[in-house]
PDB file of C-alpha atoms in Angstrom:
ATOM      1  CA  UNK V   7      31.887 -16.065  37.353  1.00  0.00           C
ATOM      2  CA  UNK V   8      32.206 -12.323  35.870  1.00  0.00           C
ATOM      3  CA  UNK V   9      31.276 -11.086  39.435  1.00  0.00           C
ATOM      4  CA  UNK V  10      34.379 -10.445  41.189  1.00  0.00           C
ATOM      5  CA  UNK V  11      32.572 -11.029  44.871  1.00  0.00           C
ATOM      6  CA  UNK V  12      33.280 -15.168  44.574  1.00  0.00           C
ATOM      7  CA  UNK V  13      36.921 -14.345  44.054  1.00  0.00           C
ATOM      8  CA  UNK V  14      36.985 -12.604  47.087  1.00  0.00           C
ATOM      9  CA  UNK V  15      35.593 -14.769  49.250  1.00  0.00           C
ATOM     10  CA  UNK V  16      37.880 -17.462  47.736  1.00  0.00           C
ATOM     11  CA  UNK V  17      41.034 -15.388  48.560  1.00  0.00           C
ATOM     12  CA  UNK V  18      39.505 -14.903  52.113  1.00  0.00           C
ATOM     13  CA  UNK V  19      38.967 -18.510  53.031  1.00  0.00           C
ATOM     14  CA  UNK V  20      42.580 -19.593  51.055  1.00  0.00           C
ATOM     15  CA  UNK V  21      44.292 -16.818  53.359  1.00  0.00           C
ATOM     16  CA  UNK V  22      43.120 -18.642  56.777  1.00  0.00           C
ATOM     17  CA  UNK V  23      44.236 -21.111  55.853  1.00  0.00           C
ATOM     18  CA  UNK V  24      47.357 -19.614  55.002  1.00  0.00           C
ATOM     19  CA  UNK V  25      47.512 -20.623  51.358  1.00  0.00           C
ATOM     20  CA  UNK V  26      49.146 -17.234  50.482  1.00  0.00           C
ATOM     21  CA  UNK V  27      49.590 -18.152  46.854  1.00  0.00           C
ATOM     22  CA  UNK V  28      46.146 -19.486  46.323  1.00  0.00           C
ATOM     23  CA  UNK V  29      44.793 -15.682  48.086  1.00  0.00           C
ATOM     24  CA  UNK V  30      47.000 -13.993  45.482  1.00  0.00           C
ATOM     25  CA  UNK V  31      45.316 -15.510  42.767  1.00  0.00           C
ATOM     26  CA  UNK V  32      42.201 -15.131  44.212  1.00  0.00           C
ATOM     27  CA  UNK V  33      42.294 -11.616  44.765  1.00  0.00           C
ATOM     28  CA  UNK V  34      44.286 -10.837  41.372  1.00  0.00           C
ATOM     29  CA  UNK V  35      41.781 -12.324  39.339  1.00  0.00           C
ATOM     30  CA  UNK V  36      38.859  -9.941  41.995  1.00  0.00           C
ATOM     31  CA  UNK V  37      40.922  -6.949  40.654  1.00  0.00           C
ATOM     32  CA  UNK V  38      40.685  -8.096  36.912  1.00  0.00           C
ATOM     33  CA  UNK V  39      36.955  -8.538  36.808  1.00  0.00           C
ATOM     34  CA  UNK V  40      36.583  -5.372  38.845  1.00  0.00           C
ATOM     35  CA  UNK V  41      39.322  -3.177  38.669  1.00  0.00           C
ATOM     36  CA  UNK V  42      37.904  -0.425  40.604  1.00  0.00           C
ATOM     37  CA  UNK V  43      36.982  -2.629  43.426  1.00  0.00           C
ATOM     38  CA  UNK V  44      39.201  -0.393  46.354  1.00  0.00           C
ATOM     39  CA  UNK V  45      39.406  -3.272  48.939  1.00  0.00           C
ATOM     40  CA  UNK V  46      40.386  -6.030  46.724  1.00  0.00           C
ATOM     41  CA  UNK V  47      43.780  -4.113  46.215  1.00  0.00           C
ATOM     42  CA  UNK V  48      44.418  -3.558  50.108  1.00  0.00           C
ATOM     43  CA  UNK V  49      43.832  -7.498  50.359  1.00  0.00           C
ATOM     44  CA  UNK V  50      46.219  -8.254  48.060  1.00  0.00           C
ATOM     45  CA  UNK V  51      48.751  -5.223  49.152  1.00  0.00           C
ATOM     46  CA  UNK V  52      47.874  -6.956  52.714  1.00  0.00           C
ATOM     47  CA  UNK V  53      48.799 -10.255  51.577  1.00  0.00           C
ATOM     48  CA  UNK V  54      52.346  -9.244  50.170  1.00  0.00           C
ATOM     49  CA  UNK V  55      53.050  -7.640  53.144  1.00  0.00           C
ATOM     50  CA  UNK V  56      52.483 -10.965  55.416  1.00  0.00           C
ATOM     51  CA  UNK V  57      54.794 -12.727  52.665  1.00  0.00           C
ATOM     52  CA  UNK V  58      57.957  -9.718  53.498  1.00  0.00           C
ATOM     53  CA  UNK V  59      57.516  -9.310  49.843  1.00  0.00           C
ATOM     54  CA  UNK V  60      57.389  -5.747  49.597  1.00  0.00           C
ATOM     55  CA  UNK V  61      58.362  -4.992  46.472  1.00  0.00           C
ATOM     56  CA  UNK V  62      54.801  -6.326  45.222  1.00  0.00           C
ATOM     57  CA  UNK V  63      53.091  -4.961  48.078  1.00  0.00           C
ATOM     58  CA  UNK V  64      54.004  -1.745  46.772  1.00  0.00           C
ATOM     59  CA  UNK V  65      53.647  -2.334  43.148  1.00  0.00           C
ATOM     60  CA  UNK V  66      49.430  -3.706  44.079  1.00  0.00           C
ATOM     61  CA  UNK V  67      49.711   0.284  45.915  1.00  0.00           C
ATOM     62  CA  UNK V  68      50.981   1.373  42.724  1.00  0.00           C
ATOM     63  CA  UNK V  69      48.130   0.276  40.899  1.00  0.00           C
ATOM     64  CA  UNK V  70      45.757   1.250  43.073  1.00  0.00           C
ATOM     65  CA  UNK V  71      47.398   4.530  42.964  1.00  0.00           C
ATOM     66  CA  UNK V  72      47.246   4.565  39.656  1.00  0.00           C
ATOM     67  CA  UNK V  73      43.546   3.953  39.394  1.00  0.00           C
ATOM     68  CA  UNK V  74      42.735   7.008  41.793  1.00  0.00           C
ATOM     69  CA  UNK V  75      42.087   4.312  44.583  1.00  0.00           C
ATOM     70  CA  UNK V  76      45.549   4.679  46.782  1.00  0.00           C
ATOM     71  CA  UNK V  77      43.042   5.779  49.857  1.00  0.00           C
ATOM     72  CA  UNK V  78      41.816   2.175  49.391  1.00  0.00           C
ATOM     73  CA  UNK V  79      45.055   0.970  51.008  1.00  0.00           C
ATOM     74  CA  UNK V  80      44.453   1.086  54.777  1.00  0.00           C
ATOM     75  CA  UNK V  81      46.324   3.539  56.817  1.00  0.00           C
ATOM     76  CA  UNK V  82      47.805   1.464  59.185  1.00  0.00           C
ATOM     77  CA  UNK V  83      48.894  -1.304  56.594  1.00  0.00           C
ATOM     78  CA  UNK V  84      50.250   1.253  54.515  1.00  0.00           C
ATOM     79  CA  UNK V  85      52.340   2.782  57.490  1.00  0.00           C
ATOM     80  CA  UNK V  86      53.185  -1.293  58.285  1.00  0.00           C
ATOM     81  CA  UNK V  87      54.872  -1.670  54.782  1.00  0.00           C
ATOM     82  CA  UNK V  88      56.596   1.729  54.830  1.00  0.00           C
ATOM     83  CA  UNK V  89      58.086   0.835  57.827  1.00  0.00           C
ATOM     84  CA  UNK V  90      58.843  -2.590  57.024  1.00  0.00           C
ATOM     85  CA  UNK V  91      60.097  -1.921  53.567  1.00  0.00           C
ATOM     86  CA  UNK V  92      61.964   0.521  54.549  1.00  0.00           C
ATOM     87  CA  UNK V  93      60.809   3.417  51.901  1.00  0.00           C
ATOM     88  CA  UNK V  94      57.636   5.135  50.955  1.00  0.00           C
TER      89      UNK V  94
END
């Protein structure tokens, strides 16, 4: 599909039931066919985060950043991974 929507469900059903790596590519290939798409970005930022890896976490806020969508990240998730990573 060229509609990024499916993808996002996908990554939602993979993630309960915890197939991380599945939701990842699920919600990467979301941000490809709709790279503007805010929420798909804290869903995969989210996702990182439950994995401790942080480093990715923040490069997905990076990119959203980048794209003029960093308010897309939630607040609280955003203060989770700055306190769990250690930095800002």
């Amino acid at each position: 599909p060229k509609d990024h929507k499916p993808y996002v469900g996908l990554g939602l059903a993979l993630q309960a039931k915890d197939d991380f790596d599945g939701a990842i590519t699920a919600y990467k290939k979301a941000i490809e066919l709709s790279p503007t798409s805010s929420l798909d970005y804290g869903k995969l930022a989210a996702i990182h985060h439950l994995r401790k890896d942080y480093d990715s976490a923040w490069k997905v806020i990076g990119a959203a950043r980048g794209k003029g969508l960093g308010k897309a990240i939630a607040p609280k998730l955003l203060q989770d991974i700055e306190r769990d990573s250690g930095h800002k």
